[in-house]
């Protein structure tokens, strides 16, 4: 009998110790990249995208190449996932690959994929979670502090979204004090279980006072106000306009950060002039490109661990 594979749906499903070990491995892999060459020789990762991507696609593919394996990019629209059920298509993928990374629109489809899979499934961002991003974020904070992220004060300003759910769950595992400034919040997309856990740990503050939240922070993080799926959708134009008006007072810019020593983070892609100014994104306090680069080592740690 074969053992059930371990999946990465979100960090909330992993033990805290496992999350700490994952972060430690990501740091180690980055410091000693050459040591891991060939570790995944002969292994194939299937990457399935139902939504657009730059970083997730590139970092997983580059990661597989550097580890000696191979990655296949499968566009949902060009595949027979459009014609068949997720479970049976995934059962087939498991026969020809060592793991599957999927960026799907609906969390329910991801869960169906897990049911059909006999190899590890990695969530490359669904409507509820973005665990790979959260690991890269914590790797960036750990590197910046040259220490464990425990005790770091992270302020997130933006919509309460999939990135936030994963930041909340990984913060609980790693002891990061998270402040959320989220004027846009759809309660159906909030993971109440993770939120309650972080609250119970005394590590979650929720406020709409961006100025004081920034003053207290070591790191200030923002993300798009409109999900990438809808950003250029004419049908979403009115909602985009409403969100932009609501969020503009919370834009990350030099004025909001005046008097703060916080480093600036963004998971990218950035919408300059909306959630962040170009000037701030390119300023000395920005660690945005380190954060994006760290997707590579975070993905490698995930792949090595799951195999
Ligand atoms: N942050 C992130 O997931 O980037 P991509 O959407 O470009 O993959």
mmCIF file with all atom_site columns, N, CA and C in Angstrom, residues 157 181 183 208 210-211 225 242-253 255-256 274:
data_model
loop_
_atom_site.group_PDB
_atom_site.id
_atom_site.type_symbol
_atom_site.label_atom_id
_atom_site.label_alt_id
_atom_site.label_comp_id
_atom_site.label_asym_id
_atom_site.label_entity_id
_atom_site.label_seq_id
_atom_site.pdbx_PDB_ins_code
_atom_site.Cartn_x
_atom_site.Cartn_y
_atom_site.Cartn_z
_atom_site.occupancy
_atom_site.B_iso_or_equiv
_atom_site.pdbx_formal_charge
_atom_site.auth_seq_id
_atom_site.auth_comp_id
_atom_site.auth_asym_id
_atom_site.auth_atom_id
_atom_site.pdbx_PDB_model_num
ATOM 1  N N  . UNK A 1 157 ? -1.509  46.345 4.382  1.00 0.00 ? 157 UNK A N  1
ATOM 2  C CA . UNK A 1 157 ? -2.537  47.348 4.052  1.00 0.00 ? 157 UNK A CA 1
ATOM 3  C C  . UNK A 1 157 ? -3.118  46.995 2.686  1.00 0.00 ? 157 UNK A C  1
ATOM 4  N N  . UNK A 1 181 ? -4.732  46.196 7.976  1.00 0.00 ? 181 UNK A N  1
ATOM 5  C CA . UNK A 1 181 ? -5.512  47.402 7.669  1.00 0.00 ? 181 UNK A CA 1
ATOM 6  C C  . UNK A 1 181 ? -6.241  47.060 6.366  1.00 0.00 ? 181 UNK A C  1
ATOM 7  N N  . UNK A 1 183 ? -9.653  47.807 4.581  1.00 0.00 ? 183 UNK A N  1
ATOM 8  C CA . UNK A 1 183 ? -10.975 48.413 4.375  1.00 0.00 ? 183 UNK A CA 1
ATOM 9  C C  . UNK A 1 183 ? -11.866 47.591 3.443  1.00 0.00 ? 183 UNK A C  1
ATOM 10 N N  . UNK A 1 208 ? -8.215  50.339 11.115 1.00 0.00 ? 208 UNK A N  1
ATOM 11 C CA . UNK A 1 208 ? -8.312  51.064 9.841  1.00 0.00 ? 208 UNK A CA 1
ATOM 12 C C  . UNK A 1 208 ? -7.418  52.301 9.891  1.00 0.00 ? 208 UNK A C  1
ATOM 13 N N  . UNK A 1 210 ? -4.227  53.419 9.228  1.00 0.00 ? 210 UNK A N  1
ATOM 14 C CA . UNK A 1 210 ? -3.001  53.015 8.531  1.00 0.00 ? 210 UNK A CA 1
ATOM 15 C C  . UNK A 1 210 ? -1.776  53.741 9.095  1.00 0.00 ? 210 UNK A C  1
ATOM 16 N N  . UNK A 1 211 ? -1.947  54.986 9.461  1.00 0.00 ? 211 UNK A N  1
ATOM 17 C CA . UNK A 1 211 ? -0.809  55.782 9.912  1.00 0.00 ? 211 UNK A CA 1
ATOM 18 C C  . UNK A 1 211 ? -0.167  55.200 11.178 1.00 0.00 ? 211 UNK A C  1
ATOM 19 N N  . UNK A 1 225 ? -5.494  45.850 -5.142 1.00 0.00 ? 225 UNK A N  1
ATOM 20 C CA . UNK A 1 225 ? -6.832  46.066 -4.571 1.00 0.00 ? 225 UNK A CA 1
ATOM 21 C C  . UNK A 1 225 ? -7.879  45.269 -5.341 1.00 0.00 ? 225 UNK A C  1
ATOM 22 N N  . UNK A 1 242 ? -14.674 51.826 -7.533 1.00 0.00 ? 242 UNK A N  1
ATOM 23 C CA . UNK A 1 242 ? -15.140 51.963 -6.147 1.00 0.00 ? 242 UNK A CA 1
ATOM 24 C C  . UNK A 1 242 ? -14.009 51.604 -5.174 1.00 0.00 ? 242 UNK A C  1
ATOM 25 N N  . UNK A 1 243 ? -13.333 50.499 -5.475 1.00 0.00 ? 243 UNK A N  1
ATOM 26 C CA . UNK A 1 243 ? -12.244 50.064 -4.590 1.00 0.00 ? 243 UNK A CA 1
ATOM 27 C C  . UNK A 1 243 ? -11.095 51.071 -4.591 1.00 0.00 ? 243 UNK A C  1
ATOM 28 N N  . UNK A 1 244 ? -10.792 51.606 -5.772 1.00 0.00 ? 244 UNK A N  1
ATOM 29 C CA . UNK A 1 244 ? -9.685  52.554 -5.869 1.00 0.00 ? 244 UNK A CA 1
ATOM 30 C C  . UNK A 1 244 ? -9.963  53.787 -5.027 1.00 0.00 ? 244 UNK A C  1
ATOM 31 N N  . UNK A 1 245 ? -11.201 54.277 -5.072 1.00 0.00 ? 245 UNK A N  1
ATOM 32 C CA . UNK A 1 245 ? -11.574 55.462 -4.275 1.00 0.00 ? 245 UNK A CA 1
ATOM 33 C C  . UNK A 1 245 ? -11.473 55.159 -2.780 1.00 0.00 ? 245 UNK A C  1
ATOM 34 N N  . UNK A 1 246 ? -11.944 53.969 -2.413 1.00 0.00 ? 246 UNK A N  1
ATOM 35 C CA . UNK A 1 246 ? -11.932 53.573 -1.006 1.00 0.00 ? 246 UNK A CA 1
ATOM 36 C C  . UNK A 1 246 ? -10.503 53.390 -0.486 1.00 0.00 ? 246 UNK A C  1
ATOM 37 N N  . UNK A 1 247 ? -9.645  52.838 -1.336 1.00 0.00 ? 247 UNK A N  1
ATOM 38 C CA . UNK A 1 247 ? -8.304  52.468 -0.888 1.00 0.00 ? 247 UNK A CA 1
ATOM 39 C C  . UNK A 1 247 ? -7.259  53.560 -1.060 1.00 0.00 ? 247 UNK A C  1
ATOM 40 N N  . UNK A 1 248 ? -7.528  54.527 -1.936 1.00 0.00 ? 248 UNK A N  1
ATOM 41 C CA . UNK A 1 248 ? -6.479  55.516 -2.250 1.00 0.00 ? 248 UNK A CA 1
ATOM 42 C C  . UNK A 1 248 ? -5.889  56.203 -1.007 1.00 0.00 ? 248 UNK A C  1
ATOM 43 N N  . UNK A 1 249 ? -6.703  56.513 0.009  1.00 0.00 ? 249 UNK A N  1
ATOM 44 C CA . UNK A 1 249 ? -6.090  57.101 1.223  1.00 0.00 ? 249 UNK A CA 1
ATOM 45 C C  . UNK A 1 249 ? -5.100  56.158 1.914  1.00 0.00 ? 249 UNK A C  1
ATOM 46 N N  . UNK A 1 250 ? -5.135  54.873 1.549  1.00 0.00 ? 250 UNK A N  1
ATOM 47 C CA . UNK A 1 250 ? -4.235  53.895 2.166  1.00 0.00 ? 250 UNK A CA 1
ATOM 48 C C  . UNK A 1 250 ? -3.096  53.499 1.231  1.00 0.00 ? 250 UNK A C  1
ATOM 49 N N  . UNK A 1 251 ? -2.913  54.239 0.173  1.00 0.00 ? 251 UNK A N  1
ATOM 50 C CA . UNK A 1 251 ? -1.825  53.924 -0.772 1.00 0.00 ? 251 UNK A CA 1
ATOM 51 C C  . UNK A 1 251 ? -0.479  53.967 -0.048 1.00 0.00 ? 251 UNK A C  1
ATOM 52 N N  . UNK A 1 252 ? 0.396   53.025 -0.344 1.00 0.00 ? 252 UNK A N  1
ATOM 53 C CA . UNK A 1 252 ? 1.759   53.091 0.204  1.00 0.00 ? 252 UNK A CA 1
ATOM 54 C C  . UNK A 1 252 ? 2.534   54.129 -0.591 1.00 0.00 ? 252 UNK A C  1
ATOM 55 N N  . UNK A 1 253 ? 2.894   55.193 0.074  1.00 0.00 ? 253 UNK A N  1
ATOM 56 C CA . UNK A 1 253 ? 3.670   56.262 -0.578 1.00 0.00 ? 253 UNK A CA 1
ATOM 57 C C  . UNK A 1 253 ? 4.571   56.922 0.464  1.00 0.00 ? 253 UNK A C  1
ATOM 58 N N  . UNK A 1 255 ? 4.611   59.768 1.741  1.00 0.00 ? 255 UNK A N  1
ATOM 59 C CA . UNK A 1 255 ? 3.922   60.568 2.759  1.00 0.00 ? 255 UNK A CA 1
ATOM 60 C C  . UNK A 1 255 ? 3.396   59.667 3.886  1.00 0.00 ? 255 UNK A C  1
ATOM 61 N N  . UNK A 1 256 ? 2.775   58.538 3.510  1.00 0.00 ? 256 UNK A N  1
ATOM 62 C CA . UNK A 1 256 ? 2.247   57.622 4.538  1.00 0.00 ? 256 UNK A CA 1
ATOM 63 C C  . UNK A 1 256 ? 3.389   57.058 5.391  1.00 0.00 ? 256 UNK A C  1
ATOM 64 N N  . UNK A 1 274 ? -1.553  52.894 -7.885 1.00 0.00 ? 274 UNK A N  1
ATOM 65 C CA . UNK A 1 274 ? -2.719  52.427 -7.133 1.00 0.00 ? 274 UNK A CA 1
ATOM 66 C C  . UNK A 1 274 ? -2.248  52.094 -5.705 1.00 0.00 ? 274 UNK A C  1
#
